Amino acid sequence: MSFTERIVQHFHNSIDTKVQASQVLPPLIEQASRMMVETLLNEGKILSCGNGGSAGDAQHFSSEMLNRFERERPSLPAMALTTDTSTLTSIANDYSYNEIFSKQIRALGQPGDILLAISTSGNSANIIQAIQAAHERDMKVVALTGKDGGNMAALLTQEDCEIRVPAKVTARIQEVHLLVIHCLCDLIDEQLFGGH
Ligand SMILES: O=C(CO)[C@@H](O)[C@H](O)[C@H](O)[C@H](O)COP(=O)(O)O
Ligand SMILES: [Zn+2]
């Protein structure tokens, strides 16, 4: 296979994954957006976390809340837990990498806030502990997952929402996660500032 064919194959795989996801995820994305709007209307905030590419997605979401998505509107309260390297390294160094998000949630999370927990496998230990900490703080969880949902899926309650991409390749799952994030931003703006 030439590099061009290889690249085209990536594009086609990504397109196919998005088509499959479009057939199952819309109701879950709508449900998650309504959860987030309810939190924001009640003076709550959205905390986000993930590892690697998903850390980028966590920051992508918070930046579009704090700044804006596509329309001019006031800033919305969100915070990625993946950016403060002094906090991340000190928690990992003094306690465990598994606690880098949960320790922050115990300090920052308030009842009614939402945790956006992103993991393509659903098995990253620090995301598992983040969800446990969020529940301890009476927060709800919106989980972006993939594969079989991993151990995260069993942790989620009826109050939470899991948006699980029907795919097994991490990169393809992440490509859908980013589209989901943009759908969430659009639906949040539409509910808060649009006609709905
Ligand atoms: O972005 C990629 C792969 O495309 C990687 O950096 C990936 O994010 C890392 O392997 C993460 O550690 C995977 O964690 P998770 O998605 O299973 O929670
Ligand atoms: Zn990636």
JSON list of C-alpha atoms and ligand atoms in Angstrom, two decimals:
[
{"chain": "A", "resi": 1, "resn": "MET", "atom": "CA", "xyz": [0.00, 0.00, 0.00]},
{"chain": "A", "resi": 2, "resn": "SER", "atom": "CA", "xyz": [1.37, 3.46, -0.90]},
{"chain": "A", "resi": 3, "resn": "PHE", "atom": "CA", "xyz": [1.35, 6.27, 1.66]},
{"chain": "A", "resi": 4, "resn": "THR", "atom": "CA", "xyz": [-1.43, 7.97, -0.29]},
{"chain": "A", "resi": 5, "resn": "GLU", "atom": "CA", "xyz": [-3.53, 4.79, -0.11]},
{"chain": "A", "resi": 6, "resn": "ARG", "atom": "CA", "xyz": [-2.71, 4.50, 3.57]},
{"chain": "A", "resi": 7, "resn": "ILE", "atom": "CA", "xyz": [-3.80, 8.08, 4.21]},
{"chain": "A", "resi": 8, "resn": "VAL", "atom": "CA", "xyz": [-7.00, 7.58, 2.22]},
{"chain": "A", "resi": 9, "resn": "GLN", "atom": "CA", "xyz": [-7.68, 4.45, 4.29]},
{"chain": "A", "resi": 10, "resn": "HIS", "atom": "CA", "xyz": [-7.41, 6.49, 7.50]},
{"chain": "A", "resi": 11, "resn": "PHE", "atom": "CA", "xyz": [-9.88, 9.03, 6.07]},
{"chain": "A", "resi": 12, "resn": "HIS", "atom": "CA", "xyz": [-12.32, 6.29, 5.05]},
{"chain": "A", "resi": 13, "resn": "ASN", "atom": "CA", "xyz": [-12.06, 4.53, 8.42]},
{"chain": "A", "resi": 14, "resn": "SER", "atom": "CA", "xyz": [-12.70, 7.83, 10.17]},
{"chain": "A", "resi": 15, "resn": "ILE", "atom": "CA", "xyz": [-15.69, 8.59, 7.96]},
{"chain": "A", "resi": 16, "resn": "ASP", "atom": "CA", "xyz": [-17.14, 5.11, 8.52]},
{"chain": "A", "resi": 17, "resn": "THR", "atom": "CA", "xyz": [-16.74, 5.48, 12.30]},
{"chain": "A", "resi": 18, "resn": "LYS", "atom": "CA", "xyz": [-18.55, 8.81, 12.24]},
{"chain": "A", "resi": 19, "resn": "VAL", "atom": "CA", "xyz": [-21.40, 7.37, 10.17]},
{"chain": "A", "resi": 20, "resn": "GLN", "atom": "CA", "xyz": [-21.81, 4.50, 12.64]},
{"chain": "A", "resi": 21, "resn": "ALA", "atom": "CA", "xyz": [-21.63, 6.92, 15.58]},
{"chain": "A", "resi": 22, "resn": "SER", "atom": "CA", "xyz": [-24.23, 9.22, 13.98]},
{"chain": "A", "resi": 23, "resn": "GLN", "atom": "CA", "xyz": [-26.70, 6.34, 14.10]},
{"chain": "A", "resi": 24, "resn": "VAL", "atom": "CA", "xyz": [-26.46, 5.80, 17.88]},
{"chain": "A", "resi": 25, "resn": "LEU", "atom": "CA", "xyz": [-25.02, 8.86, 19.66]},
{"chain": "A", "resi": 26, "resn": "PRO", "atom": "CA", "xyz": [-27.39, 11.82, 18.96]},
{"chain": "A", "resi": 27, "resn": "PRO", "atom": "CA", "xyz": [-29.86, 11.09, 21.80]},
{"chain": "A", "resi": 28, "resn": "LEU", "atom": "CA", "xyz": [-26.99, 10.71, 24.25]},
{"chain": "A", "resi": 29, "resn": "ILE", "atom": "CA", "xyz": [-25.32, 13.92, 23.09]},
{"chain": "A", "resi": 30, "resn": "GLU", "atom": "CA", "xyz": [-28.63, 15.76, 23.49]},
{"chain": "A", "resi": 31, "resn": "GLN", "atom": "CA", "xyz": [-29.06, 14.30, 26.99]},
{"chain": "A", "resi": 32, "resn": "ALA", "atom": "CA", "xyz": [-25.52, 15.35, 27.95]},
{"chain": "A", "resi": 33, "resn": "SER", "atom": "CA", "xyz": [-26.07, 18.87, 26.61]},
{"chain": "A", "resi": 34, "resn": "ARG", "atom": "CA", "xyz": [-29.26, 19.22, 28.68]},
{"chain": "A", "resi": 35, "resn": "MET", "atom": "CA", "xyz": [-27.39, 18.07, 31.79]},
{"chain": "A", "resi": 36, "resn": "MET", "atom": "CA", "xyz": [-24.70, 20.67, 31.13]},
{"chain": "A", "resi": 37, "resn": "VAL", "atom": "CA", "xyz": [-27.23, 23.45, 30.49]},
{"chain": "A", "resi": 38, "resn": "GLU", "atom": "CA", "xyz": [-29.03, 22.63, 33.74]},
{"chain": "A", "resi": 39, "resn": "THR", "atom": "CA", "xyz": [-25.72, 22.85, 35.60]},
{"chain": "A", "resi": 40, "resn": "LEU", "atom": "CA", "xyz": [-24.82, 26.18, 33.99]},
{"chain": "A", "resi": 41, "resn": "LEU", "atom": "CA", "xyz": [-28.28, 27.65, 34.66]},
{"chain": "A", "resi": 42, "resn": "ASN", "atom": "CA", "xyz": [-27.87, 26.68, 38.33]},
{"chain": "A", "resi": 43, "resn": "GLU", "atom": "CA", "xyz": [-24.57, 28.55, 38.65]},
{"chain": "A", "resi": 44, "resn": "GLY", "atom": "CA", "xyz": [-22.57, 25.32, 38.40]},
{"chain": "A", "resi": 45, "resn": "LYS", "atom": "CA", "xyz": [-19.45, 24.61, 36.38]},
{"chain": "A", "resi": 46, "resn": "ILE", "atom": "CA", "xyz": [-18.03, 21.84, 34.18]},
{"chain": "A", "resi": 47, "resn": "LEU", "atom": "CA", "xyz": [-14.68, 20.22, 35.03]},
{"chain": "A", "resi": 48, "resn": "SER", "atom": "CA", "xyz": [-12.99, 18.13, 32.33]},
{"chain": "A", "resi": 49, "resn": "CYS", "atom": "CA", "xyz": [-10.17, 15.56, 32.29]},
{"chain": "A", "resi": 50, "resn": "GLY", "atom": "CA", "xyz": [-8.47, 12.98, 30.10]},
{"chain": "A", "resi": 51, "resn": "ASN", "atom": "CA", "xyz": [-5.05, 11.55, 29.21]},
{"chain": "A", "resi": 52, "resn": "GLY", "atom": "CA", "xyz": [-2.94, 12.14, 26.11]},
{"chain": "A", "resi": 53, "resn": "GLY", "atom": "CA", "xyz": [-5.12, 13.08, 23.16]},
{"chain": "A", "resi": 54, "resn": "SER", "atom": "CA", "xyz": [-8.11, 13.13, 25.50]},
{"chain": "A", "resi": 55, "resn": "ALA", "atom": "CA", "xyz": [-6.37, 15.72, 27.69]},
{"chain": "A", "resi": 56, "resn": "GLY", "atom": "CA", "xyz": [-6.32, 17.86, 24.57]},
{"chain": "A", "resi": 57, "resn": "ASP", "atom": "CA", "xyz": [-10.03, 17.23, 24.11]},
{"chain": "A", "resi": 58, "resn": "ALA", "atom": "CA", "xyz": [-10.68, 18.18, 27.75]},
{"chain": "A", "resi": 59, "resn": "GLN", "atom": "CA", "xyz": [-8.88, 21.47, 27.17]},
{"chain": "A", "resi": 60, "resn": "HIS", "atom": "CA", "xyz": [-10.56, 21.99, 23.81]},
{"chain": "A", "resi": 61, "resn": "PHE", "atom": "CA", "xyz": [-13.97, 21.79, 25.51]},
{"chain": "A", "resi": 62, "resn": "SER", "atom": "CA", "xyz": [-13.10, 24.09, 28.42]},
{"chain": "A", "resi": 63, "resn": "SER", "atom": "CA", "xyz": [-11.58, 26.70, 26.11]},
{"chain": "A", "resi": 64, "resn": "GLU", "atom": "CA", "xyz": [-14.75, 26.81, 24.00]},
{"chain": "A", "resi": 65, "resn": "MET", "atom": "CA", "xyz": [-16.82, 27.29, 27.15]},
{"chain": "A", "resi": 66, "resn": "LEU", "atom": "CA", "xyz": [-14.56, 29.92, 28.70]},
{"chain": "A", "resi": 67, "resn": "ASN", "atom": "CA", "xyz": [-13.96, 31.80, 25.46]},
{"chain": "A", "resi": 68, "resn": "ARG", "atom": "CA", "xyz": [-16.68, 30.94, 22.92]},
{"chain": "A", "resi": 69, "resn": "PHE", "atom": "CA", "xyz": [-17.69, 28.38, 20.32]},
{"chain": "A", "resi": 70, "resn": "GLU", "atom": "CA", "xyz": [-19.17, 29.87, 17.15]},
{"chain": "A", "resi": 71, "resn": "ARG", "atom": "CA", "xyz": [-21.42, 32.66, 18.40]},
{"chain": "A", "resi": 72, "resn": "GLU", "atom": "CA", "xyz": [-20.75, 35.76, 20.43]},
{"chain": "A", "resi": 73, "resn": "ARG", "atom": "CA", "xyz": [-21.89, 35.05, 23.98]},
{"chain": "A", "resi": 74, "resn": "PRO", "atom": "CA", "xyz": [-20.76, 35.45, 27.58]},
{"chain": "A", "resi": 75, "resn": "SER", "atom": "CA", "xyz": [-18.03, 33.19, 28.96]},
{"chain": "A", "resi": 76, "resn": "LEU", "atom": "CA", "xyz": [-19.27, 29.97, 30.55]},
{"chain": "A", "resi": 77, "resn": "PRO", "atom": "CA", "xyz": [-17.67, 28.37, 33.66]},
{"chain": "A", "resi": 78, "resn": "ALA", "atom": "CA", "xyz": [-15.53, 25.39, 32.76]},
{"chain": "A", "resi": 79, "resn": "MET", "atom": "CA", "xyz": [-12.06, 24.17, 33.73]},
{"chain": "A", "resi": 80, "resn": "ALA", "atom": "CA", "xyz": [-9.76, 21.48, 32.36]},
{"chain": "A", "resi": 81, "resn": "LEU", "atom": "CA", "xyz": [-7.94, 19.63, 35.16]},
{"chain": "A", "resi": 82, "resn": "THR", "atom": "CA", "xyz": [-5.08, 18.74, 32.79]},
{"chain": "A", "resi": 83, "resn": "THR", "atom": "CA", "xyz": [-3.15, 22.01, 32.57]},
{"chain": "A", "resi": 84, "resn": "ASP", "atom": "CA", "xyz": [-1.62, 22.96, 35.92]},
{"chain": "A", "resi": 85, "resn": "THR", "atom": "CA", "xyz": [1.71, 21.13, 35.68]},
{"chain": "A", "resi": 86, "resn": "SER", "atom": "CA", "xyz": [2.77, 22.13, 39.19]},
{"chain": "A", "resi": 87, "resn": "THR", "atom": "CA", "xyz": [-0.39, 20.59, 40.63]},
{"chain": "A", "resi": 88, "resn": "LEU", "atom": "CA", "xyz": [-0.24, 17.54, 38.33]},
{"chain": "A", "resi": 89, "resn": "THR", "atom": "CA", "xyz": [3.44, 16.80, 39.04]},
{"chain": "A", "resi": 90, "resn": "SER", "atom": "CA", "xyz": [3.21, 17.38, 42.77]},
{"chain": "A", "resi": 91, "resn": "ILE", "atom": "CA", "xyz": [0.18, 15.09, 43.18]},
{"chain": "A", "resi": 92, "resn": "ALA", "atom": "CA", "xyz": [1.81, 12.41, 40.98]},
{"chain": "A", "resi": 93, "resn": "ASN", "atom": "CA", "xyz": [5.10, 12.81, 42.84]},
{"chain": "A", "resi": 94, "resn": "ASP", "atom": "CA", "xyz": [3.73, 12.90, 46.39]},
{"chain": "A", "resi": 95, "resn": "TYR", "atom": "CA", "xyz": [0.79, 10.55, 46.01]},
{"chain": "A", "resi": 96, "resn": "SER", "atom": "CA", "xyz": [0.08, 8.80, 42.67]},
{"chain": "A", "resi": 97, "resn": "TYR", "atom": "CA", "xyz": [-0.56, 9.58, 39.03]},
{"chain": "A", "resi": 98, "resn": "ASN", "atom": "CA", "xyz": [-3.92, 7.91, 39.58]},
{"chain": "A", "resi": 99, "resn": "GLU", "atom": "CA", "xyz": [-4.95, 10.78, 41.86]},
{"chain": "A", "resi": 100, "resn": "ILE", "atom": "CA", "xyz": [-4.02, 13.73, 39.64]},
{"chain": "A", "resi": 101, "resn": "PHE", "atom": "CA", "xyz": [-7.64, 14.51, 38.78]},
{"chain": "A", "resi": 102, "resn": "SER", "atom": "CA", "xyz": [-9.53, 13.18, 41.81]},
{"chain": "A", "resi": 103, "resn": "LYS", "atom": "CA", "xyz": [-7.55, 15.31, 44.26]},
{"chain": "A", "resi": 104, "resn": "GLN", "atom": "CA", "xyz": [-8.39, 18.43, 42.26]},
{"chain": "A", "resi": 105, "resn": "ILE", "atom": "CA", "xyz": [-12.07, 17.44, 42.06]},
{"chain": "A", "resi": 106, "resn": "ARG", "atom": "CA", "xyz": [-12.26, 17.04, 45.84]},
{"chain": "A", "resi": 107, "resn": "ALA", "atom": "CA", "xyz": [-11.01, 20.61, 46.17]},
{"chain": "A", "resi": 108, "resn": "LEU", "atom": "CA", "xyz": [-12.88, 22.28, 43.29]},
{"chain": "A", "resi": 109, "resn": "GLY", "atom": "CA", "xyz": [-16.01, 20.20, 42.66]},
{"chain": "A", "resi": 110, "resn": "GLN", "atom": "CA", "xyz": [-19.33, 21.38, 44.13]},
{"chain": "A", "resi": 111, "resn": "PRO", "atom": "CA", "xyz": [-22.75, 19.64, 44.25]},
{"chain": "A", "resi": 112, "resn": "GLY", "atom": "CA", "xyz": [-24.45, 20.16, 40.89]},
{"chain": "A", "resi": 113, "resn": "ASP", "atom": "CA", "xyz": [-21.22, 20.57, 38.93]},
{"chain": "A", "resi": 114, "resn": "ILE", "atom": "CA", "xyz": [-20.50, 18.21, 36.05]},
{"chain": "A", "resi": 115, "resn": "LEU", "atom": "CA", "xyz": [-17.37, 16.19, 35.33]},
{"chain": "A", "resi": 116, "resn": "LEU", "atom": "CA", "xyz": [-16.62, 15.59, 31.65]},
{"chain": "A", "resi": 117, "resn": "ALA", "atom": "CA", "xyz": [-14.53, 12.39, 31.87]},
{"chain": "A", "resi": 118, "resn": "ILE", "atom": "CA", "xyz": [-12.82, 11.35, 28.62]},
{"chain": "A", "resi": 119, "resn": "SER", "atom": "CA", "xyz": [-11.21, 7.95, 28.03]},
{"chain": "A", "resi": 120, "resn": "THR", "atom": "CA", "xyz": [-11.16, 5.94, 24.80]},
{"chain": "A", "resi": 121, "resn": "SER", "atom": "CA", "xyz": [-10.64, 2.66, 26.70]},
{"chain": "A", "resi": 122, "resn": "GLY", "atom": "CA", "xyz": [-12.71, 3.54, 29.74]},
{"chain": "A", "resi": 123, "resn": "ASN", "atom": "CA", "xyz": [-9.94, 2.00, 31.84]},
{"chain": "A", "resi": 124, "resn": "SER", "atom": "CA", "xyz": [-7.55, 4.82, 32.75]},
{"chain": "A", "resi": 125, "resn": "ALA", "atom": "CA", "xyz": [-7.17, 4.63, 36.52]},
{"chain": "A", "resi": 126, "resn": "ASN", "atom": "CA", "xyz": [-7.01, 8.39, 37.06]},
{"chain": "A", "resi": 127, "resn": "ILE", "atom": "CA", "xyz": [-10.29, 8.84, 35.19]},
{"chain": "A", "resi": 128, "resn": "ILE", "atom": "CA", "xyz": [-11.90, 6.07, 37.25]},
{"chain": "A", "resi": 129, "resn": "GLN", "atom": "CA", "xyz": [-10.79, 7.83, 40.44]},
{"chain": "A", "resi": 130, "resn": "ALA", "atom": "CA", "xyz": [-11.99, 11.17, 39.03]},
{"chain": "A", "resi": 131, "resn": "ILE", "atom": "CA", "xyz": [-15.48, 9.72, 38.56]},
{"chain": "A", "resi": 132, "resn": "GLN", "atom": "CA", "xyz": [-15.47, 8.32, 42.10]},
{"chain": "A", "resi": 133, "resn": "ALA", "atom": "CA", "xyz": [-14.42, 11.73, 43.47]},
{"chain": "A", "resi": 134, "resn": "ALA", "atom": "CA", "xyz": [-17.10, 13.48, 41.39]},
{"chain": "A", "resi": 135, "resn": "HIS", "atom": "CA", "xyz": [-19.80, 11.21, 42.84]},
{"chain": "A", "resi": 136, "resn": "GLU", "atom": "CA", "xyz": [-18.50, 11.91, 46.35]},
{"chain": "A", "resi": 137, "resn": "ARG", "atom": "CA", "xyz": [-18.99, 15.62, 45.61]},
{"chain": "A", "resi": 138, "resn": "ASP", "atom": "CA", "xyz": [-22.56, 15.06, 44.36]},
{"chain": "A", "resi": 139, "resn": "MET", "atom": "CA", "xyz": [-21.50, 15.90, 40.83]},
{"chain": "A", "resi": 140, "resn": "LYS", "atom": "CA", "xyz": [-22.94, 14.27, 37.71]},
{"chain": "A", "resi": 141, "resn": "VAL", "atom": "CA", "xyz": [-20.67, 12.72, 35.07]},
{"chain": "A", "resi": 142, "resn": "VAL", "atom": "CA", "xyz": [-20.70, 12.93, 31.29]},
{"chain": "A", "resi": 143, "resn": "ALA", "atom": "CA", "xyz": [-18.34, 10.20, 30.08]},
{"chain": "A", "resi": 144, "resn": "LEU", "atom": "CA", "xyz": [-16.87, 10.09, 26.58]},
{"chain": "A", "resi": 145, "resn": "THR", "atom": "CA", "xyz": [-15.69, 6.53, 26.00]},
{"chain": "A", "resi": 146, "resn": "GLY", "atom": "CA", "xyz": [-15.19, 3.91, 23.30]},
{"chain": "A", "resi": 147, "resn": "LYS", "atom": "CA", "xyz": [-14.52, 0.17, 22.86]},
{"chain": "A", "resi": 148, "resn": "ASP", "atom": "CA", "xyz": [-16.62, -1.62, 25.54]},
{"chain": "A", "resi": 149, "resn": "GLY", "atom": "CA", "xyz": [-16.72, 1.36, 27.89]},
{"chain": "A", "resi": 150, "resn": "GLY", "atom": "CA", "xyz": [-14.21, -0.33, 30.17]},
{"chain": "A", "resi": 151, "resn": "ASN", "atom": "CA", "xyz": [-14.46, -0.17, 33.95]},
{"chain": "A", "resi": 152, "resn": "MET", "atom": "CA", "xyz": [-15.84, 3.37, 33.72]},
{"chain": "A", "resi": 153, "resn": "ALA", "atom": "CA", "xyz": [-19.17, 2.13, 32.35]},
{"chain": "A", "resi": 154, "resn": "ALA", "atom": "CA", "xyz": [-19.98, 0.14, 35.49]},
{"chain": "A", "resi": 155, "resn": "LEU", "atom": "CA", "xyz": [-19.24, 3.16, 37.71]},
{"chain": "A", "resi": 156, "resn": "LEU", "atom": "CA", "xyz": [-21.79, 5.44, 36.08]},
{"chain": "A", "resi": 157, "resn": "THR", "atom": "CA", "xyz": [-25.20, 5.97, 37.68]},
{"chain": "A", "resi": 158, "resn": "GLN", "atom": "CA", "xyz": [-28.63, 6.70, 36.20]},
{"chain": "A", "resi": 159, "resn": "GLU", "atom": "CA", "xyz": [-27.87, 10.39, 36.76]},
{"chain": "A", "resi": 160, "resn": "ASP", "atom": "CA", "xyz": [-24.78, 10.19, 34.55]},
{"chain": "A", "resi": 161, "resn": "CYS", "atom": "CA", "xyz": [-24.49, 9.96, 30.75]},
{"chain": "A", "resi": 162, "resn": "GLU", "atom": "CA", "xyz": [-22.06, 7.76, 28.81]},
{"chain": "A", "resi": 163, "resn": "ILE", "atom": "CA", "xyz": [-21.40, 8.67, 25.18]},
{"chain": "A", "resi": 164, "resn": "ARG", "atom": "CA", "xyz": [-19.63, 5.55, 23.92]},
{"chain": "A", "resi": 165, "resn": "VAL", "atom": "CA", "xyz": [-18.18, 5.65, 20.40]},
{"chain": "A", "resi": 166, "resn": "PRO", "atom": "CA", "xyz": [-18.86, 2.31, 18.60]},
{"chain": "A", "resi": 167, "resn": "ALA", "atom": "CA", "xyz": [-15.22, 1.73, 17.64]},
{"chain": "A", "resi": 168, "resn": "LYS", "atom": "CA", "xyz": [-12.08, -0.03, 18.89]},
{"chain": "A", "resi": 169, "resn": "VAL", "atom": "CA", "xyz": [-9.23, 2.11, 17.43]},
{"chain": "A", "resi": 170, "resn": "THR", "atom": "CA", "xyz": [-8.19, 4.88, 19.83]},
{"chain": "A", "resi": 171, "resn": "ALA", "atom": "CA", "xyz": [-7.52, 7.45, 17.10]},
{"chain": "A", "resi": 172, "resn": "ARG", "atom": "CA", "xyz": [-10.91, 6.85, 15.43]},
{"chain": "A", "resi": 173, "resn": "ILE", "atom": "CA", "xyz": [-12.66, 7.13, 18.82]},
{"chain": "A", "resi": 174, "resn": "GLN", "atom": "CA", "xyz": [-10.89, 10.41, 19.53]},
{"chain": "A", "resi": 175, "resn": "GLU", "atom": "CA", "xyz": [-11.94, 11.82, 16.15]},
{"chain": "A", "resi": 176, "resn": "VAL", "atom": "CA", "xyz": [-15.55, 11.23, 17.11]},
{"chain": "A", "resi": 177, "resn": "HIS", "atom": "CA", "xyz": [-15.00, 12.59, 20.65]},
{"chain": "A", "resi": 178, "resn": "LEU", "atom": "CA", "xyz": [-13.96, 15.92, 19.15]},
{"chain": "A", "resi": 179, "resn": "LEU", "atom": "CA", "xyz": [-17.08, 16.02, 16.98]},
{"chain": "A", "resi": 180, "resn": "VAL", "atom": "CA", "xyz": [-19.17, 15.22, 20.07]},
{"chain": "A", "resi": 181, "resn": "ILE", "atom": "CA", "xyz": [-17.50, 18.09, 21.92]},
{"chain": "A", "resi": 182, "resn": "HIS", "atom": "CA", "xyz": [-18.41, 20.49, 19.12]},
{"chain": "A", "resi": 183, "resn": "CYS", "atom": "CA", "xyz": [-21.99, 19.17, 19.10]},
{"chain": "A", "resi": 184, "resn": "LEU", "atom": "CA", "xyz": [-22.18, 19.77, 22.86]},
{"chain": "A", "resi": 185, "resn": "CYS", "atom": "CA", "xyz": [-20.91, 23.33, 22.44]},
{"chain": "A", "resi": 186, "resn": "ASP", "atom": "CA", "xyz": [-23.46, 24.01, 19.72]},
{"chain": "A", "resi": 187, "resn": "LEU", "atom": "CA", "xyz": [-26.39, 22.55, 21.68]},
{"chain": "A", "resi": 188, "resn": "ILE", "atom": "CA", "xyz": [-25.37, 24.39, 24.86]},
{"chain": "A", "resi": 189, "resn": "ASP", "atom": "CA", "xyz": [-25.29, 27.70, 22.96]},
{"chain": "A", "resi": 190, "resn": "GLU", "atom": "CA", "xyz": [-28.57, 26.93, 21.21]},
{"chain": "A", "resi": 191, "resn": "GLN", "atom": "CA", "xyz": [-30.31, 26.16, 24.52]},
{"chain": "A", "resi": 192, "resn": "LEU", "atom": "CA", "xyz": [-28.84, 29.10, 26.42]},
{"chain": "A", "resi": 193, "resn": "PHE", "atom": "CA", "xyz": [-28.69, 31.77, 23.72]},
{"chain": "A", "resi": 194, "resn": "GLY", "atom": "CA", "xyz": [-30.60, 30.49, 20.71]},
{"chain": "A", "resi": 195, "resn": "GLY", "atom": "CA", "xyz": [-34.21, 29.74, 19.99]},
{"chain": "A", "resi": 196, "resn": "HIS", "atom": "CA", "xyz": [-34.59, 26.51, 21.96]},
{"chain": "B", "resi": 1, "resn": "LIG", "atom": "O1", "xyz": [-3.86, 10.21, 21.44]},
{"chain": "B", "resi": 1, "resn": "LIG", "atom": "C1", "xyz": [-3.44, 9.06, 21.60]},
{"chain": "B", "resi": 1, "resn": "LIG", "atom": "C2", "xyz": [-3.68, 8.00, 20.59]},
{"chain": "B", "resi": 1, "resn": "LIG", "atom": "O2", "xyz": [-4.28, 8.51, 19.42]},
{"chain": "B", "resi": 1, "resn": "LIG", "atom": "C3", "xyz": [-2.73, 8.68, 22.86]},
{"chain": "B", "resi": 1, "resn": "LIG", "atom": "O3", "xyz": [-1.95, 9.76, 23.33]},
{"chain": "B", "resi": 1, "resn": "LIG", "atom": "C4", "xyz": [-3.74, 8.31, 23.93]},
{"chain": "B", "resi": 1, "resn": "LIG", "atom": "O4", "xyz": [-4.48, 9.48, 24.28]},
{"chain": "B", "resi": 1, "resn": "LIG", "atom": "C5", "xyz": [-3.01, 7.76, 25.16]},
{"chain": "B", "resi": 1, "resn": "LIG", "atom": "O5", "xyz": [-2.47, 6.49, 24.81]},
{"chain": "B", "resi": 1, "resn": "LIG", "atom": "C6", "xyz": [-3.91, 7.65, 26.40]},
{"chain": "B", "resi": 1, "resn": "LIG", "atom": "O6", "xyz": [-3.12, 7.26, 27.50]},
{"chain": "B", "resi": 1, "resn": "LIG", "atom": "C7", "xyz": [-5.04, 6.64, 26.22]},
{"chain": "B", "resi": 1, "resn": "LIG", "atom": "O7", "xyz": [-5.86, 6.70, 27.40]},
{"chain": "B", "resi": 1, "resn": "LIG", "atom": "P1", "xyz": [-7.44, 6.36, 27.32]},
{"chain": "B", "resi": 1, "resn": "LIG", "atom": "O8", "xyz": [-8.01, 7.08, 26.14]},
{"chain": "B", "resi": 1, "resn": "LIG", "atom": "O9", "xyz": [-7.53, 4.85, 27.17]},
{"chain": "B", "resi": 1, "resn": "LIG", "atom": "O10", "xyz": [-8.00, 6.82, 28.63]},
{"chain": "B", "resi": 2, "resn": "ZN", "atom": "ZN", "xyz": [-4.55, 10.82, 19.41]}
]
